[in-house]
PDB file of C-alpha atoms in Angstrom:
ATOM      1  CA  MET A   1     -19.642   2.797 -29.371  1.00 44.00           C
ATOM      2  CA  HIS A   2     -16.477   4.353 -30.274  1.00 46.00           C
ATOM      3  CA  MET A   3     -16.449   7.071 -27.784  1.00 47.00           C
ATOM      4  CA  ALA A   4     -17.179   4.669 -25.141  1.00 50.00           C
ATOM      5  CA  GLU A   5     -14.529   2.399 -26.298  1.00 53.00           C
ATOM      6  CA  ASP A   6     -12.059   5.503 -26.103  1.00 57.00           C
ATOM      7  CA  ALA A   7     -13.163   6.590 -22.845  1.00 55.00           C
ATOM      8  CA  GLY A   8     -12.933   2.912 -21.620  1.00 61.00           C
ATOM      9  CA  SER A   9      -9.157   2.715 -23.290  1.00 77.00           C
ATOM     10  CA  LYS A  10      -8.344   6.206 -21.563  1.00 82.00           C
ATOM     11  CA  GLY A  11      -9.540   4.970 -18.284  1.00 86.00           C
ATOM     12  CA  GLN A  12      -7.944   1.571 -18.411  1.00 90.00           C
ATOM     13  CA  ALA A  13      -4.634   3.012 -19.440  1.00 91.00           C
ATOM     14  CA  ALA A  14      -5.291   5.549 -16.203  1.00 92.00           C
ATOM     15  CA  LEU A  15      -5.936   2.458 -13.861  1.00 93.00           C
ATOM     16  CA  GLU A  16      -2.867   0.694 -15.293  1.00 93.00           C
ATOM     17  CA  THR A  17      -0.431   3.684 -14.544  1.00 92.00           C
ATOM     18  CA  VAL A  18      -1.805   4.278 -10.959  1.00 92.00           C
ATOM     19  CA  PHE A  19      -2.064   0.595  -9.762  1.00 92.00           C
ATOM     20  CA  GLY A  20       0.835  -0.634 -11.763  1.00 91.00           C
ATOM     21  CA  PHE A  21      -0.243  -3.607 -13.656  1.00 94.00           C
ATOM     22  CA  SER A  22      -0.241  -4.774 -17.215  1.00 92.00           C
ATOM     23  CA  GLN A  23      -2.562  -6.461 -19.479  1.00 92.00           C
ATOM     24  CA  ASP A  24      -0.995  -9.696 -18.998  1.00 94.00           C
ATOM     25  CA  ASP A  25      -1.209  -9.086 -15.248  1.00 93.00           C
ATOM     26  CA  LEU A  26      -4.896  -8.723 -15.806  1.00 94.00           C
ATOM     27  CA  ALA A  27      -5.152 -11.596 -17.787  1.00 93.00           C
ATOM     28  CA  VAL A  28      -3.852 -13.846 -14.985  1.00 92.00           C
ATOM     29  CA  ASN A  29      -6.058 -11.993 -12.158  1.00 94.00           C
ATOM     30  CA  ARG A  30      -8.961 -12.942 -14.021  1.00 93.00           C
ATOM     31  CA  LEU A  31      -8.057 -16.449 -13.578  1.00 92.00           C
ATOM     32  CA  GLY A  32      -8.074 -15.591 -10.001  1.00 90.00           C
ATOM     33  CA  GLU A  33      -4.236 -15.802  -9.624  1.00 90.00           C
ATOM     34  CA  LEU A  34      -1.463 -13.310  -8.943  1.00 89.00           C
ATOM     35  CA  SER A  35       1.180 -12.917 -11.722  1.00 89.00           C
ATOM     36  CA  ALA A  36       4.782 -13.690 -11.434  1.00 87.00           C
ATOM     37  CA  THR A  37       5.620  -9.747 -11.610  1.00 89.00           C
ATOM     38  CA  GLN A  38       2.596  -8.975  -8.823  1.00 88.00           C
ATOM     39  CA  LYS A  39       4.290 -11.360  -6.703  1.00 87.00           C
ATOM     40  CA  ASP A  40       7.718  -9.977  -7.332  1.00 86.00           C
ATOM     41  CA  GLN A  41       6.380  -6.402  -6.601  1.00 85.00           C
ATOM     42  CA  ILE A  42       4.582  -7.351  -3.552  1.00 80.00           C
ATOM     43  CA  ALA A  43       7.882  -9.077  -2.091  1.00 83.00           C
ATOM     44  CA  ARG A  44      10.075  -6.015  -2.941  1.00 85.00           C
ATOM     45  CA  ALA A  45       7.620  -3.579  -1.821  1.00 81.00           C
ATOM     46  CA  HIS A  46       7.449  -5.562   1.610  1.00 78.00           C
ATOM     47  CA  TYR A  47      11.276  -5.482   1.903  1.00 81.00           C
ATOM     48  CA  ALA A  48      11.612  -2.013   0.977  1.00 83.00           C
ATOM     49  CA  ASN A  49       9.222  -1.085   3.604  1.00 80.00           C
ATOM     50  CA  SER A  50      10.959  -2.914   6.177  1.00 83.00           C
ATOM     51  CA  ARG A  51      14.381  -1.569   5.457  1.00 84.00           C
ATOM     52  CA  PHE A  52      12.835   1.974   5.628  1.00 84.00           C
ATOM     53  CA  ALA A  53      11.290   1.178   9.010  1.00 83.00           C
ATOM     54  CA  TRP A  54      14.688  -0.160  10.471  1.00 83.00           C
ATOM     55  CA  ILE A  55      16.436   3.040   8.937  1.00 86.00           C
ATOM     56  CA  ALA A  56      13.936   5.360  10.364  1.00 83.00           C
ATOM     57  CA  PHE A  57      14.105   3.680  13.686  1.00 82.00           C
ATOM     58  CA  LEU A  58      18.092   3.882  13.829  1.00 83.00           C
ATOM     59  CA  ILE A  59      17.635   7.477  12.662  1.00 84.00           C
ATOM     60  CA  VAL A  60      15.066   8.286  15.328  1.00 82.00           C
ATOM     61  CA  PHE A  61      16.532   6.553  18.223  1.00 81.00           C
ATOM     62  CA  GLY A  62      20.173   7.519  17.342  1.00 81.00           C
ATOM     63  CA  VAL A  63      19.241  11.405  17.145  1.00 80.00           C
ATOM     64  CA  ALA A  64      17.419  10.744  20.589  1.00 79.00           C
ATOM     65  CA  PHE A  65      20.508   8.966  22.049  1.00 78.00           C
ATOM     66  CA  PHE A  66      22.718  11.971  21.391  1.00 78.00           C
ATOM     67  CA  GLY A  67      19.990  14.171  22.758  1.00 77.00           C
ATOM     68  CA  PHE A  68      19.756  12.170  25.621  1.00 76.00           C
ATOM     69  CA  CYS A  69      23.502  11.866  26.508  1.00 75.00           C
ATOM     70  CA  ALA A  70      23.960  15.804  25.977  1.00 75.00           C
ATOM     71  CA  ASP A  71      21.200  16.347  28.213  1.00 73.00           C
ATOM     72  CA  MET A  72      22.468  14.000  30.819  1.00 73.00           C
ATOM     73  CA  LEU A  73      25.913  15.786  30.572  1.00 71.00           C
ATOM     74  CA  ARG A  74      24.428  19.073  30.753  1.00 75.00           C
ATOM     75  CA  ARG A  75      22.429  18.286  33.895  1.00 74.00           C
ATOM     76  CA  ASP A  76      25.481  16.153  35.304  1.00 75.00           C
ATOM     77  CA  THR A  77      23.378  13.173  35.818  1.00 72.00           C
ATOM     78  CA  PHE A  78      24.909  10.764  33.323  1.00 68.00           C
ATOM     79  CA  GLY A  79      25.425   7.194  34.646  1.00 71.00           C
ATOM     80  CA  ALA A  80      24.937   3.456  33.915  1.00 73.00           C
ATOM     81  CA  ARG A  81      21.410   3.812  35.535  1.00 74.00           C
ATOM     82  CA  ALA A  82      20.177   6.336  33.117  1.00 72.00           C
ATOM     83  CA  LEU A  83      22.059   4.532  30.027  1.00 73.00           C
ATOM     84  CA  ALA A  84      20.383   1.417  31.124  1.00 77.00           C
ATOM     85  CA  ALA A  85      16.963   2.938  31.165  1.00 76.00           C
ATOM     86  CA  TYR A  86      17.406   4.593  27.728  1.00 76.00           C
ATOM     87  CA  ALA A  87      18.528   1.143  26.300  1.00 78.00           C
ATOM     88  CA  GLY A  88      15.430  -0.586  27.791  1.00 81.00           C
ATOM     89  CA  VAL A  89      12.852   1.946  26.054  1.00 81.00           C
ATOM     90  CA  THR A  90      15.022   1.481  22.908  1.00 82.00           C
ATOM     91  CA  MET A  91      14.878  -2.189  23.188  1.00 83.00           C
ATOM     92  CA  LEU A  92      11.183  -2.408  23.757  1.00 86.00           C
ATOM     93  CA  PHE A  93      10.727  -0.284  20.781  1.00 84.00           C
ATOM     94  CA  ALA A  94      12.585  -2.294  18.760  1.00 82.00           C
ATOM     95  CA  LEU A  95      10.769  -5.436  19.678  1.00 84.00           C
ATOM     96  CA  ILE A  96       7.642  -3.648  18.722  1.00 86.00           C
ATOM     97  CA  LEU A  97       8.754  -2.975  15.339  1.00 82.00           C
ATOM     98  CA  TRP A  98      10.022  -6.284  14.936  1.00 82.00           C
ATOM     99  CA  GLY A  99       6.741  -7.882  15.730  1.00 85.00           C
ATOM    100  CA  PHE A 100       4.853  -5.415  13.330  1.00 84.00           C
ATOM    101  CA  ILE A 101       7.528  -6.398  10.635  1.00 82.00           C
ATOM    102  CA  LEU A 102       7.128  -9.946  11.218  1.00 82.00           C
ATOM    103  CA  TYR A 103       3.327  -9.934  11.076  1.00 83.00           C
ATOM    104  CA  HIS A 104       3.721  -7.891   7.707  1.00 79.00           C
ATOM    105  CA  ARG A 105       5.912 -10.542   6.568  1.00 79.00           C
ATOM    106  CA  HIS A 106       3.868 -13.399   7.541  1.00 82.00           C
ATOM    107  CA  GLN A 107       0.735 -11.629   5.644  1.00 79.00           C
ATOM    108  CA  MET A 108       3.291 -11.016   2.495  1.00 77.00           C
ATOM    109  CA  LYS A 109       4.161 -14.344   2.589  1.00 82.00           C
ATOM    110  CA  ARG A 110       0.678 -16.194   2.983  1.00 78.00           C
ATOM    111  CA  THR A 111      -0.258 -13.841  -0.129  1.00 76.00           C
ATOM    112  CA  LEU A 112       2.647 -15.087  -2.282  1.00 76.00           C
ATOM    113  CA  ARG A 113       2.115 -18.699  -1.370  1.00 80.00           C
ATOM    114  CA  ASP A 114      -1.890 -18.826  -1.829  1.00 79.00           C
ATOM    115  CA  GLY A 115      -1.229 -16.226  -4.674  1.00 76.00           C
ATOM    116  CA  ARG A 116      -5.058 -15.696  -5.196  1.00 86.00           C
ATOM    117  CA  THR A 117      -7.166 -12.733  -6.177  1.00 89.00           C
ATOM    118  CA  PHE A 118     -10.872 -12.217  -6.070  1.00 87.00           C
ATOM    119  CA  PRO A 119     -13.097  -9.930  -7.960  1.00 92.00           C
ATOM    120  CA  VAL A 120     -14.939  -7.106  -6.735  1.00 91.00           C
ATOM    121  CA  LYS A 121     -17.455  -5.527  -9.332  1.00 92.00           C
ATOM    122  CA  GLY A 122     -19.323  -2.208  -8.905  1.00 92.00           C
ATOM    123  CA  LYS A 123     -19.136   1.292  -9.751  1.00 92.00           C
ATOM    124  CA  ILE A 124     -16.122   3.328  -9.267  1.00 93.00           C
ATOM    125  CA  ARG A 125     -16.075   6.118  -6.725  1.00 93.00           C
ATOM    126  CA  LEU A 126     -13.343   8.629  -6.197  1.00 94.00           C
ATOM    127  CA  TYR A 127     -13.503  10.534  -2.994  1.00 93.00           C
ATOM    128  CA  THR A 128     -11.560  12.485  -0.357  1.00 93.00           C
ATOM    129  CA  LYS A 129     -11.762  12.634   3.392  1.00 91.00           C
ATOM    130  CA  ARG A 130     -10.346  15.331   5.496  1.00 89.00           C
ATOM    131  CA  SER A 131      -9.032  15.231   8.916  1.00 83.00           C
ATOM    132  CA  GLU A 132      -7.434  18.337  10.776  1.00 81.00           C
ATOM    133  CA  LYS A 133      -4.229  18.402   8.808  1.00 82.00           C
ATOM    134  CA  LEU A 134      -4.475  15.553   6.188  1.00 87.00           C
ATOM    135  CA  VAL A 135      -6.321  14.753   3.324  1.00 89.00           C
ATOM    136  CA  HIS A 136      -6.660  10.903   2.210  1.00 93.00           C
ATOM    137  CA  ARG A 137      -7.892  10.073  -1.419  1.00 94.00           C
ATOM    138  CA  TYR A 138      -9.698   6.758  -2.054  1.00 94.00           C
ATOM    139  CA  PHE A 139     -10.376   4.945  -5.172  1.00 94.00           C
ATOM    140  CA  CYS A 140     -13.274   2.436  -4.340  1.00 92.00           C
ATOM    141  CA  ILE A 141     -15.502  -0.062  -5.971  1.00 91.00           C
ATOM    142  CA  GLY A 142     -18.371  -1.437  -3.936  1.00 82.00           C
ATOM    143  CA  ASP A 143     -17.632  -1.268  -0.393  1.00 84.00           C
ATOM    144  CA  HIS A 144     -14.041  -1.727  -0.702  1.00 88.00           C
ATOM    145  CA  PRO A 145     -11.904   1.633  -0.572  1.00 91.00           C
ATOM    146  CA  PHE A 146      -8.478   1.728  -1.164  1.00 91.00           C
ATOM    147  CA  GLN A 147      -5.915   4.690  -0.429  1.00 91.00           C
ATOM    148  CA  VAL A 148      -4.574   6.412  -3.282  1.00 92.00           C
ATOM    149  CA  GLU A 149      -1.165   7.819  -1.952  1.00 90.00           C
ATOM    150  CA  ARG A 150       0.030  10.125  -4.726  1.00 91.00           C
ATOM    151  CA  TYR A 151      -1.877  13.321  -5.536  1.00 93.00           C
ATOM    152  CA  ASP A 152      -1.066  13.176  -9.436  1.00 94.00           C
ATOM    153  CA  HIS A 153      -2.436   9.678  -9.438  1.00 95.00           C
ATOM    154  CA  PHE A 154      -5.640  10.801  -7.899  1.00 94.00           C
ATOM    155  CA  VAL A 155      -5.976  13.406 -10.290  1.00 93.00           C
ATOM    156  CA  LEU A 156      -5.190  11.128 -13.297  1.00 94.00           C
ATOM    157  CA  LEU A 157      -8.131   8.944 -12.077  1.00 92.00           C
ATOM    158  CA  GLN A 158     -10.401  12.075 -11.797  1.00 92.00           C
ATOM    159  CA  GLU A 159      -9.583  13.354 -15.255  1.00 92.00           C
ATOM    160  CA  SER A 160      -9.863   9.857 -17.134  1.00 90.00           C
ATOM    161  CA  GLY A 161     -13.635  10.060 -16.105  1.00 88.00           C
ATOM    162  CA  LEU A 162     -13.498   6.720 -14.166  1.00 90.00           C
ATOM    163  CA  ALA A 163     -16.149   8.014 -11.418  1.00 89.00           C
ATOM    164  CA  GLY A 164     -19.484   5.995 -11.862  1.00 89.00           C
ATOM    165  CA  GLN A 165     -17.909   3.667 -14.605  1.00 90.00           C
ATOM    166  CA  GLU A 166     -18.631  -0.107 -13.968  1.00 91.00           C
ATOM    167  CA  ALA A 167     -15.631  -2.182 -13.256  1.00 93.00           C
ATOM    168  CA  ILE A 168     -14.051  -5.396 -12.030  1.00 93.00           C
ATOM    169  CA  MET A 169     -11.247  -4.977  -9.537  1.00 93.00           C
ATOM    170  CA  TYR A 170      -9.123  -7.921  -8.539  1.00 94.00           C
ATOM    171  CA  VAL A 171      -7.745  -7.605  -5.065  1.00 90.00           C
ATOM    172  CA  SER A 172      -5.201  -9.985  -3.492  1.00 87.00           C
ATOM    173  CA  THR A 173      -5.671 -12.215  -0.506  1.00 80.00           C
ATOM    174  CA  PRO A 174      -5.005 -12.473   2.728  1.00 73.00           C
ATOM    175  CA  ARG A 175      -3.145  -9.027   2.044  1.00 72.00           C
ATOM    176  CA  LYS A 176      -5.886  -7.069   0.956  1.00 81.00           C
ATOM    177  CA  ALA A 177      -4.304  -4.863  -2.146  1.00 85.00           C
ATOM    178  CA  VAL A 178      -5.509  -3.592  -5.692  1.00 88.00           C
ATOM    179  CA  GLN A 179      -3.684  -5.945  -8.298  1.00 90.00           C
ATOM    180  CA  SER A 180      -5.694  -4.851 -11.205  1.00 93.00           C
ATOM    181  CA  VAL A 181      -8.783  -3.074 -12.465  1.00 93.00           C
ATOM    182  CA  ASP A 182     -10.934  -4.353 -15.487  1.00 92.00           C
ATOM    183  CA  MET A 183     -12.914  -1.934 -17.540  1.00 85.00           C
ATOM    184  CA  ALA A 184     -12.669  -3.645 -20.645  1.00 62.00           C
ATOM    185  CA  SER A 185     -15.344  -6.386 -20.392  1.00 58.00           C
ATOM    186  CA  TYR A 186     -17.908  -3.389 -19.911  1.00 54.00           C
ATOM    187  CA  PHE A 187     -16.927  -2.026 -23.276  1.00 47.00           C
ATOM    188  CA  GLY A 188     -17.699  -4.998 -25.338  1.00 48.00           C
ATOM    189  CA  ARG A 189     -14.122  -6.090 -25.422  1.00 45.00           C
ATOM    190  CA  GLY A 190     -14.983  -8.758 -22.466  1.00 44.00           C
ATOM    191  CA  GLN A 191     -13.568 -11.255 -20.487  1.00 43.00           C
ATOM    192  CA  SER A 192     -12.729 -14.535 -22.127  1.00 40.00           C
TER     193      SER A 192
END
């Protein structure tokens, strides 16, 4: 029994590291709610991603603008019409990016307002999918796969012996993201 509890503790600690939750967060998730810390993390991640998207947009279109101007000057075709075409294309992409950000902001706000989690029970699966140049790593319970971005996190999950273990994963809604994973109830330390 102690070996199973040690394996469960090691696995639980690995899950907490990879998905960034605490035992307090897990206790709130068991009640079907998001913790205040998790709500703050969701909002901060959204705003950081939005900032990154706008910075990347400005860099790409800024470099493209200098390349565009250099090419127009080299070919001696620089004029108001060419500049207007570039501005139009830039505005089109800016509107698409803005729409994408607004959609995700709406999902984030609904998630924060509703503040709900739902449990997914089953066995943990860890697997990779390879495409031509990319490898995607997944953590899955039931038919709910979630991508593990960092390779070191995926290795930690593998080395913790989690594959095949029973667990309950708490997923936020409507923005589906892993909030916490509970192995404790399967090792005799049960839910209240």
